[in-house]
mmCIF file of N, CA and C in Angstrom:
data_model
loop_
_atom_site.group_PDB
_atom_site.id
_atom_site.type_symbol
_atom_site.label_atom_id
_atom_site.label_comp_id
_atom_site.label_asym_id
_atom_site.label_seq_id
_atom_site.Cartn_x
_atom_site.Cartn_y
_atom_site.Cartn_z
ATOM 1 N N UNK K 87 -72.305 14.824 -91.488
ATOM 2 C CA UNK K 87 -72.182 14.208 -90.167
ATOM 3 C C UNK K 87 -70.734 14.315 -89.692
ATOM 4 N N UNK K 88 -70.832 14.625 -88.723
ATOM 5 C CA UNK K 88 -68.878 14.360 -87.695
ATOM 6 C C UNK K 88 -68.723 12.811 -87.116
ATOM 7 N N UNK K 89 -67.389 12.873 -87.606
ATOM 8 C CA UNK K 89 -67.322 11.692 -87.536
ATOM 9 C C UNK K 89 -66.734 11.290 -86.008
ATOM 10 N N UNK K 90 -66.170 10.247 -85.356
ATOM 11 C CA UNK K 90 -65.425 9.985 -84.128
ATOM 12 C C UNK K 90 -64.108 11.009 -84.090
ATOM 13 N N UNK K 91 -63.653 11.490 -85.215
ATOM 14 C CA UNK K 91 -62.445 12.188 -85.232
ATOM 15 C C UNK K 91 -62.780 13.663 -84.776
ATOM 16 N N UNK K 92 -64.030 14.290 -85.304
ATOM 17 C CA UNK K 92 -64.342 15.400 -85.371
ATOM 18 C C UNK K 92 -64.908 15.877 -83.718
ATOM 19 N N UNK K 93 -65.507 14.659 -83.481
ATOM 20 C CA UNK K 93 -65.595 14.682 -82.130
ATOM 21 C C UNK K 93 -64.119 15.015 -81.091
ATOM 22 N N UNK K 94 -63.175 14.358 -81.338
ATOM 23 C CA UNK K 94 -62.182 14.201 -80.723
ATOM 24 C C UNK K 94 -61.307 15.300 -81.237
ATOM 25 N N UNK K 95 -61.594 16.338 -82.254
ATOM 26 C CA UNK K 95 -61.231 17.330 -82.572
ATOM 27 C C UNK K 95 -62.001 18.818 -81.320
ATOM 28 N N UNK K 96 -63.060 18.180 -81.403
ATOM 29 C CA UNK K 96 -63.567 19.182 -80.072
ATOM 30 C C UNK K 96 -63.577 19.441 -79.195
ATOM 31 N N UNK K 97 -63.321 17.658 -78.499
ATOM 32 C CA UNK K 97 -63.233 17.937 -77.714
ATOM 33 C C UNK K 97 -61.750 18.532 -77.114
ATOM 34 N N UNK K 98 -60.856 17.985 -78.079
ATOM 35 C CA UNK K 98 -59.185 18.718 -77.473
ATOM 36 C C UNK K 98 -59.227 20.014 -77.658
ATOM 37 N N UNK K 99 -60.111 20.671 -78.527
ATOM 38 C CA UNK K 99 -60.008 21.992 -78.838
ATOM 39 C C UNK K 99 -60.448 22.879 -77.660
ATOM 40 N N UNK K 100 -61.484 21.845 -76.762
ATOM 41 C CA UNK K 100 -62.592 22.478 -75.425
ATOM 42 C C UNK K 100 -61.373 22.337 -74.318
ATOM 43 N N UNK K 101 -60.348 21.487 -74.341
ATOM 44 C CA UNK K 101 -59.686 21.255 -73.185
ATOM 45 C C UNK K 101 -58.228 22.376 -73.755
ATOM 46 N N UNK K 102 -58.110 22.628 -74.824
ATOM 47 C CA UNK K 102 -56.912 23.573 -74.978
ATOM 48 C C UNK K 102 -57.161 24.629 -74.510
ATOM 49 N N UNK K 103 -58.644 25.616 -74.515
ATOM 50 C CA UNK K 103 -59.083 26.719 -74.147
ATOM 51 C C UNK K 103 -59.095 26.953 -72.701
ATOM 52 N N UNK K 104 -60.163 25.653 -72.050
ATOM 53 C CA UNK K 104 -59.665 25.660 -71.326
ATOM 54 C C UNK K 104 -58.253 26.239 -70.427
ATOM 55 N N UNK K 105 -57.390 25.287 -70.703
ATOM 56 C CA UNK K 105 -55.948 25.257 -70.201
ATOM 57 C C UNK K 105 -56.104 26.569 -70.291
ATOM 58 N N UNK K 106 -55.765 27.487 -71.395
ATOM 59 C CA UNK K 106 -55.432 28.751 -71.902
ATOM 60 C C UNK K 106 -56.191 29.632 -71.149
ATOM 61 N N UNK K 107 -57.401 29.531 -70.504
ATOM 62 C CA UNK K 107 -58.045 30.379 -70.342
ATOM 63 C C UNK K 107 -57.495 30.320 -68.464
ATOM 64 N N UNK K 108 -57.045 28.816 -67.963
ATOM 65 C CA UNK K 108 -57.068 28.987 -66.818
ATOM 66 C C UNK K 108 -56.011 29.083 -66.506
ATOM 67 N N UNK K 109 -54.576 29.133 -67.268
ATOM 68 C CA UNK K 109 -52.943 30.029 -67.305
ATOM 69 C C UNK K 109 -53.410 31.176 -67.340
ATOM 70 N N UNK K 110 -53.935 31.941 -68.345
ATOM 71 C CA UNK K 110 -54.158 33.477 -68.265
ATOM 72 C C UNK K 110 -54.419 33.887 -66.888
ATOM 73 N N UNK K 111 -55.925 33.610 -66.474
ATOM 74 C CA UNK K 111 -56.637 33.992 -65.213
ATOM 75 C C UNK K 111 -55.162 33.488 -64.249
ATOM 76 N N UNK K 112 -54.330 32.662 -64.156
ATOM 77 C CA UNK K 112 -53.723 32.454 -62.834
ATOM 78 C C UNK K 112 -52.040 33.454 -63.244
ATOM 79 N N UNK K 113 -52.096 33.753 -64.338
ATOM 80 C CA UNK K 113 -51.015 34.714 -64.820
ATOM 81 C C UNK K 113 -51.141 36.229 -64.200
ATOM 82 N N UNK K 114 -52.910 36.758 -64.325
ATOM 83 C CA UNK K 114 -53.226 37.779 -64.048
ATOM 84 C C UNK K 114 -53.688 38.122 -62.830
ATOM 85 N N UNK K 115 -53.871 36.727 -62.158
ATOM 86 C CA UNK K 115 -54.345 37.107 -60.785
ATOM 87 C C UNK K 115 -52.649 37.203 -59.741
ATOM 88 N N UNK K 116 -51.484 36.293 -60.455
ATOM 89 C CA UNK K 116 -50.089 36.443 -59.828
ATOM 90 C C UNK K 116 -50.247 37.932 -59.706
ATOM 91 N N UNK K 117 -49.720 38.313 -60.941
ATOM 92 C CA UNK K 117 -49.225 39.987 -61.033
ATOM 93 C C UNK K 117 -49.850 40.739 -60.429
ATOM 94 N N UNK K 118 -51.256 40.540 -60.138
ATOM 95 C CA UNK K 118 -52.123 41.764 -59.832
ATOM 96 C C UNK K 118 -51.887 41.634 -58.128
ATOM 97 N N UNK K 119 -51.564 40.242 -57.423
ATOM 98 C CA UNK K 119 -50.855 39.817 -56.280
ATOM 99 C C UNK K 119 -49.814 40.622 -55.583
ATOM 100 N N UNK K 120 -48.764 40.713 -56.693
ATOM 101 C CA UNK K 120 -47.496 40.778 -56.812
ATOM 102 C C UNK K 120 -47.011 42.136 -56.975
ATOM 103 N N UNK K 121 -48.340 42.906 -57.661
ATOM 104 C CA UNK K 121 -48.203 44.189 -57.692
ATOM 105 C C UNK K 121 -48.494 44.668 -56.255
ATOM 106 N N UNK K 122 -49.906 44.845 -55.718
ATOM 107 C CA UNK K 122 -50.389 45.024 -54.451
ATOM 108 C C UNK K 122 -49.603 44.619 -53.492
ATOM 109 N N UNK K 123 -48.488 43.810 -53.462
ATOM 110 C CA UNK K 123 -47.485 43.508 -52.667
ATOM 111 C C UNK K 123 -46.579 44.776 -52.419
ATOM 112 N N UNK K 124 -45.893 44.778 -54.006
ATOM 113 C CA UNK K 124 -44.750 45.828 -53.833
ATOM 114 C C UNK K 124 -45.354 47.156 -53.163
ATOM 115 N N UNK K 125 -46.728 47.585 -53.722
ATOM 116 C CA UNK K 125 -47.345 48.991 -53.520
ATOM 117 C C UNK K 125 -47.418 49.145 -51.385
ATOM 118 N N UNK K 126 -48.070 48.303 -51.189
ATOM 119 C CA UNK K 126 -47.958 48.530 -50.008
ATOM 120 C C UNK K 126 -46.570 47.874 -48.816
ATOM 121 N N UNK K 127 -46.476 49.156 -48.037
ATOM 122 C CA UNK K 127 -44.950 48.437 -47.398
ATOM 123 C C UNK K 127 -45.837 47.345 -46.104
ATOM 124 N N UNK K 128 -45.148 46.754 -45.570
ATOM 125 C CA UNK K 128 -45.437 45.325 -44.812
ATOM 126 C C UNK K 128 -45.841 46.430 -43.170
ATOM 127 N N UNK K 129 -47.151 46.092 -42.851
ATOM 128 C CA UNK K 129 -47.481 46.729 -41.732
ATOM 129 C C UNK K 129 -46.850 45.879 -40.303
ATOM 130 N N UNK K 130 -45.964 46.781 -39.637
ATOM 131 C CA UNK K 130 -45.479 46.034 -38.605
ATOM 132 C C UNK K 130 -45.735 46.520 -36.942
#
């Protein structure tokens, strides 16, 4: 059986991935931003 700890082991483990997963995605969506920026010059 899991105890109250094991629980509370999961659930921080569900909220670390989280986090991690939603820095990555906002890491990769900057650059890919940031790239498409530089590539095209500013239409005037």
């Amino acid at each position: 059986a899991i105890g109250s700890t094991g629980y509370l082991g999961v659930a921080l483990m569900v909220l670390v991935i989280g986090a991690l997963t939603a820095a990555t995605s906002h890491a990769t969506v900057v650059a890919y931003l940031s790239e498409i920026d530089i590539r095209q010059p500013e239409a005037s």
